[in-house]
mmCIF file of C-alpha atoms in Angstrom:
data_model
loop_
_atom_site.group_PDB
_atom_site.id
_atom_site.type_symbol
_atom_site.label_atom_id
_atom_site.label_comp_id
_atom_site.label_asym_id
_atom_site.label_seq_id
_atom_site.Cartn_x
_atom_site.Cartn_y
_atom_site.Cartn_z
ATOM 1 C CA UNK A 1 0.000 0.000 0.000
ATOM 2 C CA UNK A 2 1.083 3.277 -0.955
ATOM 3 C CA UNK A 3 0.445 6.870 0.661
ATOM 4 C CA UNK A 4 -0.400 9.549 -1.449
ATOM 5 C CA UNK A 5 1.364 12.819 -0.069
ATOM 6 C CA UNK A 6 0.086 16.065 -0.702
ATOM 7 C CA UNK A 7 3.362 18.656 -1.427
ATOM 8 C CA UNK A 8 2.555 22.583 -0.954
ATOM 9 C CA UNK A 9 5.210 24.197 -2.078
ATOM 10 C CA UNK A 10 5.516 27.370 -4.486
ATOM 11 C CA UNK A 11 9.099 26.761 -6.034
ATOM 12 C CA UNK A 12 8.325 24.539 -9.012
ATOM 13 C CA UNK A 13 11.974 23.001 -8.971
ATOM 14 C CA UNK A 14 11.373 21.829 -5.125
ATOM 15 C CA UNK A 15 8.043 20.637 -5.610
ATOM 16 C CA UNK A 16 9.019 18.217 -8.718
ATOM 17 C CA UNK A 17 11.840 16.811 -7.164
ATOM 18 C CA UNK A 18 9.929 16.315 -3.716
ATOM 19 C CA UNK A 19 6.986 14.645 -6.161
ATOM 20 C CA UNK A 20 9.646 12.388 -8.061
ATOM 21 C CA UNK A 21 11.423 10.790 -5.059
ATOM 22 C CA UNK A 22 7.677 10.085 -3.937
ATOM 23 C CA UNK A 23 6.902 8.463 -6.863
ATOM 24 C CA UNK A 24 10.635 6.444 -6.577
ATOM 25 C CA UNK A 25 9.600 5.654 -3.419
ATOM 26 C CA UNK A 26 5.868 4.137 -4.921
ATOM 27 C CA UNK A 27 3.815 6.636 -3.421
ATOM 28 C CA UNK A 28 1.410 8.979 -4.863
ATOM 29 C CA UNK A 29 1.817 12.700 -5.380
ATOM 30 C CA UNK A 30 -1.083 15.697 -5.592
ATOM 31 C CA UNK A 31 1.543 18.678 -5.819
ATOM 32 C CA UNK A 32 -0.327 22.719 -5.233
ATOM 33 C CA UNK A 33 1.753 25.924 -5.223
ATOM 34 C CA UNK A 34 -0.603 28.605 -3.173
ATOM 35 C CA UNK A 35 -1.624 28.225 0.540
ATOM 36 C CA UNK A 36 -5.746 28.682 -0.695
ATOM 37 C CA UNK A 37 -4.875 25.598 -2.958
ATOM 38 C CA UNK A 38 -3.527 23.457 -0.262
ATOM 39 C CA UNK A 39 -6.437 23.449 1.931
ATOM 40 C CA UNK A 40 -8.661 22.822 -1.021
ATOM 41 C CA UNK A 41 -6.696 19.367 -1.956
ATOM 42 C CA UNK A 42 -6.434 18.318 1.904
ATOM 43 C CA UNK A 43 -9.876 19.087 2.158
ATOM 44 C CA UNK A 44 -11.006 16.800 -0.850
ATOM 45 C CA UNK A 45 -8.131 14.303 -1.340
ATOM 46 C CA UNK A 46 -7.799 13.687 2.387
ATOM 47 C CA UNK A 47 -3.902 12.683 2.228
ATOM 48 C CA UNK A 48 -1.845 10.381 4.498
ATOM 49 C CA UNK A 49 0.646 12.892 4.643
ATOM 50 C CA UNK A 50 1.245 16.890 3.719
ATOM 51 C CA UNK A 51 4.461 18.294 2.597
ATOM 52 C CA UNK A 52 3.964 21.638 3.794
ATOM 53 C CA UNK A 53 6.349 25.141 2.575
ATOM 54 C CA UNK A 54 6.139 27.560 5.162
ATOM 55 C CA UNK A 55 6.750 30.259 2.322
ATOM 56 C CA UNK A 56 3.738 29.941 0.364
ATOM 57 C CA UNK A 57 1.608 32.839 -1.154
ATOM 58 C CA UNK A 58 -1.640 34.046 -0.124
ATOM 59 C CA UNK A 59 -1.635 31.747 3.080
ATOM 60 C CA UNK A 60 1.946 31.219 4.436
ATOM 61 C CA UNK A 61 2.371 27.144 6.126
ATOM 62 C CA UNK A 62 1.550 28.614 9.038
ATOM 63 C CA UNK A 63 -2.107 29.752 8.194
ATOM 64 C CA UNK A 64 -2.256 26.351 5.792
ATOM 65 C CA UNK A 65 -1.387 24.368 9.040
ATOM 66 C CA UNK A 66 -3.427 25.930 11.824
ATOM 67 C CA UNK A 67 -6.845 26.012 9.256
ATOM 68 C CA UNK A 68 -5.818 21.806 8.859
ATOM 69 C CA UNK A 69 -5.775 21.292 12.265
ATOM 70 C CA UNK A 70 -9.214 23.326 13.413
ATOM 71 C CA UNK A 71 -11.941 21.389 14.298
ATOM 72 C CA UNK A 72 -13.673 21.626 10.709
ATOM 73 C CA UNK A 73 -10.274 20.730 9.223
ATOM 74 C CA UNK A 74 -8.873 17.449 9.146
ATOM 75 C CA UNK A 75 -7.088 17.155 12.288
ATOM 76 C CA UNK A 76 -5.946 13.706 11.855
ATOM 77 C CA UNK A 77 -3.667 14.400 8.735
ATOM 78 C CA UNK A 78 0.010 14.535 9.572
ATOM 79 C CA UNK A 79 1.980 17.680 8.334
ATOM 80 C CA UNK A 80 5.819 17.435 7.757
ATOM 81 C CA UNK A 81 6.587 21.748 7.531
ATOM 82 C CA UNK A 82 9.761 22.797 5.144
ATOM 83 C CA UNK A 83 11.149 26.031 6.053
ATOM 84 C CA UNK A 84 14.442 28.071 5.222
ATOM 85 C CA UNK A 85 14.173 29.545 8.946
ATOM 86 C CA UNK A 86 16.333 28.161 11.138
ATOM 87 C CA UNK A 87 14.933 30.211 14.220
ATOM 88 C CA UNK A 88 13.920 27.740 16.702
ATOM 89 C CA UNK A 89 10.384 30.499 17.184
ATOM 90 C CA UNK A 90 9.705 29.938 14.126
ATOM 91 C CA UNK A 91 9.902 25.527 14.090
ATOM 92 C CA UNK A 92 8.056 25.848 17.597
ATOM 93 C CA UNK A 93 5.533 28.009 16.345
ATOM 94 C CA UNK A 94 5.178 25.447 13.473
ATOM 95 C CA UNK A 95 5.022 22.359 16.382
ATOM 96 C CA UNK A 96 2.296 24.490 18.240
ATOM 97 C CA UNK A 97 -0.126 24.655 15.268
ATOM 98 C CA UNK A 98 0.109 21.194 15.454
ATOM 99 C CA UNK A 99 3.115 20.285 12.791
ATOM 100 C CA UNK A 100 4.764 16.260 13.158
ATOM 101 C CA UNK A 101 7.789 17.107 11.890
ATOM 102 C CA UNK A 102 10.350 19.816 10.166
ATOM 103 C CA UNK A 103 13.267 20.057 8.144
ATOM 104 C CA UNK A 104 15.234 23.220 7.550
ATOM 105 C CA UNK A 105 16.573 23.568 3.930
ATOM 106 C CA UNK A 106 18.347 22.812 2.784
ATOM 107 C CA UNK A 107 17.616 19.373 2.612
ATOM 108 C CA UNK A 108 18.944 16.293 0.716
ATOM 109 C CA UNK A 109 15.762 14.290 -0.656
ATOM 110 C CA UNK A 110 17.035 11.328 0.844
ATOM 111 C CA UNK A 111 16.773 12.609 4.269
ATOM 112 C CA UNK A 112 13.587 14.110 3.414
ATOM 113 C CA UNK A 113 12.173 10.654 2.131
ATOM 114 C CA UNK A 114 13.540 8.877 5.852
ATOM 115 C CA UNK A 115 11.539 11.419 7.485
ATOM 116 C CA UNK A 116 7.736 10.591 5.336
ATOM 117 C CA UNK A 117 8.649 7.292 6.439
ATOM 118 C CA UNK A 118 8.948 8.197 9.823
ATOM 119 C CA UNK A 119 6.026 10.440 10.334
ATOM 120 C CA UNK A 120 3.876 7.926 7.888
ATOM 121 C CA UNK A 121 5.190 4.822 10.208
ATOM 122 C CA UNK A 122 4.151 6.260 13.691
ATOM 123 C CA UNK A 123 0.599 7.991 12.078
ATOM 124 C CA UNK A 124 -0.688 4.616 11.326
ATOM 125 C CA UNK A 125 -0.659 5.344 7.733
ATOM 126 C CA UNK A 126 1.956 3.220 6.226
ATOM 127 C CA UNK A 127 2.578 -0.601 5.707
ATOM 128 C CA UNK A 128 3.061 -2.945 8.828
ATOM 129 C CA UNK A 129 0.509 -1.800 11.672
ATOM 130 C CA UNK A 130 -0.095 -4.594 14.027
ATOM 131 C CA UNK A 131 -3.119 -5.168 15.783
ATOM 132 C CA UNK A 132 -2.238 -3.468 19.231
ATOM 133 C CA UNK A 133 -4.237 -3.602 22.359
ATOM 134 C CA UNK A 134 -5.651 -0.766 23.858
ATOM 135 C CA UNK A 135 -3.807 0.809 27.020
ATOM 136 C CA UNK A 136 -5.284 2.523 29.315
ATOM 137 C CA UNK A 137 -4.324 5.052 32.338
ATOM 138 C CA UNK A 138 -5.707 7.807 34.513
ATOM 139 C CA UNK A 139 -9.264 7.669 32.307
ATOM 140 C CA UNK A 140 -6.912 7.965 29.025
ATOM 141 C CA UNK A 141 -7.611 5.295 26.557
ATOM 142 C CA UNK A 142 -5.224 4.729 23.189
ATOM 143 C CA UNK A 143 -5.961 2.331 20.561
ATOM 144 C CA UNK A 144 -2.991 2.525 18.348
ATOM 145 C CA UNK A 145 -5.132 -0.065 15.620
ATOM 146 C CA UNK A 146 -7.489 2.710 15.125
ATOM 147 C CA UNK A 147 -5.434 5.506 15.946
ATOM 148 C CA UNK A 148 -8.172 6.735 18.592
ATOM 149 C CA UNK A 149 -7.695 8.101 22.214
ATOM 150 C CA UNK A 150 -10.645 9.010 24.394
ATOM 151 C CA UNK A 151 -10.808 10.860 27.963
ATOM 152 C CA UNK A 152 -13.500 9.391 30.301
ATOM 153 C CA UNK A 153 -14.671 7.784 27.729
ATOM 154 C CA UNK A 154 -14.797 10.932 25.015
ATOM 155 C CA UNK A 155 -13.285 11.225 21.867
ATOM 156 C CA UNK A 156 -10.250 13.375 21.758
ATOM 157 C CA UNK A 157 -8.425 14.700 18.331
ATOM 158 C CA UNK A 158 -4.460 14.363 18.658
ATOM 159 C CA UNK A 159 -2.109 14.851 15.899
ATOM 160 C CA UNK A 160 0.326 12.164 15.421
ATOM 161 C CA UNK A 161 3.282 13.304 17.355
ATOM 162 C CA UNK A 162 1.192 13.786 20.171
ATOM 163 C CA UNK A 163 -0.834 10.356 20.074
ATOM 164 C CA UNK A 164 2.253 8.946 19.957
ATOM 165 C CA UNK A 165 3.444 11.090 23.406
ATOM 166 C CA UNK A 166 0.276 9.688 25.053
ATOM 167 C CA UNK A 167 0.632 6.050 23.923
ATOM 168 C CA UNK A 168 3.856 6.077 25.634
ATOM 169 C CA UNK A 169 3.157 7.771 28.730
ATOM 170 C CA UNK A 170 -0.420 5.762 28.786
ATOM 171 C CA UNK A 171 1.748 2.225 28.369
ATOM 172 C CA UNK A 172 3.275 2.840 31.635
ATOM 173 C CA UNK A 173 1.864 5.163 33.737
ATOM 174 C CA UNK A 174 3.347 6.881 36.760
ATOM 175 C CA UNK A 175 7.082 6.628 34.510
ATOM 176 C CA UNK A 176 9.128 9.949 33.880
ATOM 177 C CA UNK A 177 9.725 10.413 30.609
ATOM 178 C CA UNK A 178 12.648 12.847 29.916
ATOM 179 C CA UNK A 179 12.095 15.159 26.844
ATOM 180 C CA UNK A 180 14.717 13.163 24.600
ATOM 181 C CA UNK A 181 12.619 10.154 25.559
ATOM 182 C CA UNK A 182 9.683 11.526 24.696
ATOM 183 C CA UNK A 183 11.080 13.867 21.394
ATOM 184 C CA UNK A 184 12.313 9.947 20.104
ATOM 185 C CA UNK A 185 9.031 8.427 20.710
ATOM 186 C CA UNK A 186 7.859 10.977 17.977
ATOM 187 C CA UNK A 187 10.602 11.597 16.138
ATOM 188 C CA UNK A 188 13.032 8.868 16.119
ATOM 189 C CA UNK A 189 15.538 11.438 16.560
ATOM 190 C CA UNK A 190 18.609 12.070 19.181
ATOM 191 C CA UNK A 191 18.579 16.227 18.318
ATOM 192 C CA UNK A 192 18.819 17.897 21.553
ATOM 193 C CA UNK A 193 17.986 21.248 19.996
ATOM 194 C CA UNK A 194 14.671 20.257 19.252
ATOM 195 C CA UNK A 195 13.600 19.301 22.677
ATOM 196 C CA UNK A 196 11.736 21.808 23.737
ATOM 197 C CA UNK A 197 9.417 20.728 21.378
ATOM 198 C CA UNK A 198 7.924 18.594 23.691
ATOM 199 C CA UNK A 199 6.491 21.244 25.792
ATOM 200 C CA UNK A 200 4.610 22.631 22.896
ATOM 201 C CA UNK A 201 3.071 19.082 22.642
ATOM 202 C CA UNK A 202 2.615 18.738 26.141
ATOM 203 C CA UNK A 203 0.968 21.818 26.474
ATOM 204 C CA UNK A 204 -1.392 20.982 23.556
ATOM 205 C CA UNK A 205 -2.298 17.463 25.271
ATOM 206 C CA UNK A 206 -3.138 19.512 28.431
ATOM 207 C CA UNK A 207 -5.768 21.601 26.544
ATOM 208 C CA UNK A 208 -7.394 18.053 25.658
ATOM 209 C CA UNK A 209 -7.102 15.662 28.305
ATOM 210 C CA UNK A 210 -7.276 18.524 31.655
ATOM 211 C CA UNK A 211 -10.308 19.711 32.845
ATOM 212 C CA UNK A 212 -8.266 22.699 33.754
ATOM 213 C CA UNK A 213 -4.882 22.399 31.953
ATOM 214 C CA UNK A 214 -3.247 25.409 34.067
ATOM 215 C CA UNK A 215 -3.801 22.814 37.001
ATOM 216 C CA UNK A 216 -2.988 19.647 35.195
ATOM 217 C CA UNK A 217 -3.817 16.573 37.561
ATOM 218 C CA UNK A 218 -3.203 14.122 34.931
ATOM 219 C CA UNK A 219 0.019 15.105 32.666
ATOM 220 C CA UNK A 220 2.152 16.066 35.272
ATOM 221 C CA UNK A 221 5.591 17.918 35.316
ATOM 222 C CA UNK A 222 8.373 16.359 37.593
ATOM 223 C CA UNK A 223 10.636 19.355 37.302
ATOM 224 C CA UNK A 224 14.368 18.752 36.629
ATOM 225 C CA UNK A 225 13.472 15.602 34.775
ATOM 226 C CA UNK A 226 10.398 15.714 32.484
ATOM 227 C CA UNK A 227 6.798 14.628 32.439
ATOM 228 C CA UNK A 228 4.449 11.378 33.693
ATOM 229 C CA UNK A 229 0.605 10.644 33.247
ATOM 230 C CA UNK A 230 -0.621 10.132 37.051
ATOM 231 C CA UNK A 231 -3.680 8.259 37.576
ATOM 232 C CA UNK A 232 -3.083 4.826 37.429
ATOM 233 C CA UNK A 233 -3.943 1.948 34.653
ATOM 234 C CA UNK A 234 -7.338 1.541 34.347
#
């Protein structure tokens, strides 16, 4: 099985060679060049994955990526961001709209191709899912076979990287996680710049699993260390 990748990016050179090592790699391309067309092909194609520019016209990958991930958007739908800035405000702004990955450019397409694997592999949208049970922990349920979590029984929307954050945490509950522990368990990655991340994801699980996330009593900070789900399996 194949994914078909939507790319949104407005330099025509980029955007072919991003769609021909797709195609290499036997997955499908939809390639658009203007933020307005980007949200019309996610809307209507519903991709496994979107290659995202953060320099488009009309709507930057910012705007593109925060529309995606609104509750009339299609929150499920992973989004790997491409930017030329380096700033580490501008990849955590990217991370808080709800982005699963990033790559500065330049970029060599191989490493771009091993990281649509990556973010394709732990979405649940790429070849080799096994049936896994469902954990559960602190009223926090994760079914990685459907790629669902609920809270007291609720639906709750996560994006990838952070359904991925919960799965672990929910597996074994009461556990620290550091931030590298938790910034490999979505990335696969050993990039100590890039750990802050993890707070923007935290801080985005709060808003869905607290009941006030200001005073979290489930994903709890153990300062000097990292973060653990308290509650208890069950």
């Amino acid at each position: 099985m194949c994914a078909h990748v939507l790319v949104a990016e407005d330099d025509g050179m980029q955007a072919e060679l991003i769609r021909r090592s797709l195609l290499a790699e036997g997955h499908t391309a939809t390639v658009v060049h203007d933020g307005p067309a980007a949200l019309d092909a996610a809307r209507g194609l519903r991709p496994d994955l979107v290659v995202l520019d953060l320099m488009l016209p009309v709507i930057d990958g910012f705007g593109v990526c925060r529309a995606l991930r609104r509750n009339d958007g299609n929150p499920d739908i992973p989004v790997l961001m491409l930017t030329a800035r380096s700033a580490e405000d501008d990849v955590l702004l990217g991370l808080e709209l709800g982005a699963d990955d990033y790559m500065t450019k330049p970029y060599s397409p191989r490493e771009l191709m091993a990281r649509i694997r990556t973010v394709l592999r732990r979405s649940g949208r790429s070849d080799g899912r096994r049936e896994d049970p469902v954990v559960r922990a602190a009223g926090i349920s994760v079914d990685p076979a459907r790629h669902e979590v609920r809270r007291d029984g609720e639906p709750v929307e996560c994006t990838p990287a952070e359904f991925q954050i919960l799965l672990a945490m929910t597996a074994e509950p009461e556990r620290v996680f550091s931030r590298r522990q938790l910034l490999e368990c979505t990335r696969g990655t050993d990039r100590a710049s890039t750990e802050r991340a993890v707070d923007v994801h935290i801080m985005n699980l709060r808003r869905k699993i607290e009941t006030d996330p200001r005073r979290p009593a489930r994903l709890l900070t153990v300062f000097g260390v990292g973060y653990k789900l308290s509650g208890g399996r069950g």
